[in-house]
Amino acid sequence: MSDFEKISEGDLENISGGMVVYAQGLPEFDAVAPWEVVENNNCRVLGKFPTQELACQFAKSFGPESYNAQLTDIATVERLRANPQGGG
């Protein structure tokens, strides 16, 4: 998924928000777009971006909650992918 790909309206209804991670070390890492926005409850990739600023801007589009655009680390992403917290 590139920064120009959009999530469908149906998928948007099931997303609780987005955290931002520098994805180096994750299987889907893309050096051209290393910043990812991942879903808060299961860390599904919502978008990939070339800069942290663009990733944060996209993550904030999910709502005003404090966890949107929160920076997270690889260990947290891996833990949530292994043990999803509900949703998507």
mmCIF file of C-alpha atoms in Angstrom:
data_model
loop_
_atom_site.group_PDB
_atom_site.id
_atom_site.type_symbol
_atom_site.label_atom_id
_atom_site.label_comp_id
_atom_site.label_asym_id
_atom_site.label_seq_id
_atom_site.Cartn_x
_atom_site.Cartn_y
_atom_site.Cartn_z
ATOM 1 C CA MET A 1 0.000 0.000 0.000
ATOM 2 C CA SER A 2 1.412 3.387 -0.889
ATOM 3 C CA ASP A 3 0.632 6.760 0.624
ATOM 4 C CA PHE A 4 -1.745 7.347 -2.307
ATOM 5 C CA GLU A 5 -3.868 4.256 -1.713
ATOM 6 C CA LYS A 6 -7.051 4.858 0.239
ATOM 7 C CA ILE A 7 -8.963 2.621 2.605
ATOM 8 C CA SER A 8 -12.504 1.782 1.541
ATOM 9 C CA GLU A 9 -15.401 3.488 3.325
ATOM 10 C CA GLY A 10 -16.531 0.121 4.686
ATOM 11 C CA ASP A 11 -13.141 -0.567 6.223
ATOM 12 C CA LEU A 12 -13.011 2.918 7.747
ATOM 13 C CA GLU A 13 -16.089 2.175 9.862
ATOM 14 C CA ASN A 14 -14.231 -0.624 11.674
ATOM 15 C CA ILE A 15 -11.015 1.278 12.447
ATOM 16 C CA SER A 16 -10.493 2.583 15.944
ATOM 17 C CA GLY A 17 -7.537 4.800 15.081
ATOM 18 C CA GLY A 18 -3.968 4.775 13.905
ATOM 19 C CA MET A 19 -0.573 4.640 15.579
ATOM 20 C CA VAL A 20 2.629 5.562 13.766
ATOM 21 C CA VAL A 21 5.679 3.297 13.584
ATOM 22 C CA TYR A 22 9.017 3.403 11.773
ATOM 23 C CA ALA A 23 8.676 -0.053 10.214
ATOM 24 C CA GLN A 24 12.308 -1.093 9.801
ATOM 25 C CA GLY A 25 12.395 -4.651 11.130
ATOM 26 C CA LEU A 26 8.812 -5.504 10.183
ATOM 27 C CA PRO A 27 8.207 -7.918 7.283
ATOM 28 C CA GLU A 28 6.398 -5.300 5.171
ATOM 29 C CA PHE A 29 9.130 -2.639 5.551
ATOM 30 C CA ASP A 30 9.505 -0.445 2.465
ATOM 31 C CA ALA A 31 12.562 1.828 2.390
ATOM 32 C CA VAL A 32 10.723 4.268 0.099
ATOM 33 C CA ALA A 33 7.825 4.575 2.569
ATOM 34 C CA PRO A 34 9.242 3.461 5.935
ATOM 35 C CA TRP A 35 6.661 5.181 8.151
ATOM 36 C CA GLU A 36 3.471 3.220 8.695
ATOM 37 C CA VAL A 37 0.123 3.982 10.230
ATOM 38 C CA VAL A 38 -1.155 0.850 11.928
ATOM 39 C CA GLU A 39 -4.557 0.154 13.417
ATOM 40 C CA ASN A 40 -4.555 0.641 17.187
ATOM 41 C CA ASN A 41 -6.067 -2.669 18.187
ATOM 42 C CA ASN A 42 -4.374 -5.168 15.846
ATOM 43 C CA CYS A 43 -1.625 -3.212 14.028
ATOM 44 C CA ARG A 44 -2.961 -3.918 10.551
ATOM 45 C CA VAL A 45 -1.203 -1.559 8.133
ATOM 46 C CA LEU A 46 -3.485 1.317 7.152
ATOM 47 C CA GLY A 47 -0.946 3.248 5.099
ATOM 48 C CA LYS A 48 2.766 3.672 4.332
ATOM 49 C CA PHE A 49 4.436 7.063 4.013
ATOM 50 C CA PRO A 50 7.837 8.500 3.130
ATOM 51 C CA THR A 51 7.887 10.830 6.161
ATOM 52 C CA GLN A 52 6.785 10.759 9.781
ATOM 53 C CA GLU A 53 4.900 14.017 9.240
ATOM 54 C CA LEU A 54 2.717 12.538 6.474
ATOM 55 C CA ALA A 55 2.066 9.414 8.527
ATOM 56 C CA CYS A 56 1.003 11.492 11.546
ATOM 57 C CA GLN A 57 -1.264 13.649 9.404
ATOM 58 C CA PHE A 58 -3.010 10.531 8.065
ATOM 59 C CA ALA A 59 -3.286 8.945 11.537
ATOM 60 C CA LYS A 60 -4.889 12.094 12.946
ATOM 61 C CA SER A 61 -7.614 11.825 10.285
ATOM 62 C CA PHE A 62 -9.143 8.968 12.296
ATOM 63 C CA GLY A 63 -10.250 11.342 15.043
ATOM 64 C CA PRO A 64 -9.122 13.570 17.892
ATOM 65 C CA GLU A 65 -8.327 10.788 20.365
ATOM 66 C CA SER A 66 -4.893 11.103 21.961
ATOM 67 C CA TYR A 67 -3.728 7.715 20.680
ATOM 68 C CA ASN A 68 -4.159 8.734 17.019
ATOM 69 C CA ALA A 69 -0.721 9.549 15.616
ATOM 70 C CA GLN A 70 0.920 8.186 18.764
ATOM 71 C CA LEU A 71 4.401 6.901 17.980
ATOM 72 C CA THR A 72 4.903 3.248 18.826
ATOM 73 C CA ASP A 73 7.736 0.749 18.523
ATOM 74 C CA ILE A 74 8.304 -2.511 16.666
ATOM 75 C CA ALA A 75 7.884 -4.627 19.839
ATOM 76 C CA THR A 76 4.426 -3.165 20.493
ATOM 77 C CA VAL A 77 3.353 -3.751 16.883
ATOM 78 C CA GLU A 78 4.526 -7.372 17.016
ATOM 79 C CA ARG A 79 2.795 -7.958 20.382
ATOM 80 C CA LEU A 80 -0.525 -6.518 19.161
ATOM 81 C CA ARG A 81 -0.357 -8.495 15.924
ATOM 82 C CA ALA A 82 0.138 -11.685 17.936
ATOM 83 C CA ASN A 83 -2.613 -10.755 20.438
ATOM 84 C CA PRO A 84 -5.188 -8.468 18.755
ATOM 85 C CA GLN A 85 -7.301 -6.404 21.124
ATOM 86 C CA GLY A 86 -10.567 -6.782 19.164
ATOM 87 C CA GLY A 87 -11.887 -4.915 16.134
ATOM 88 C CA GLY A 88 -10.667 -5.166 12.515
#
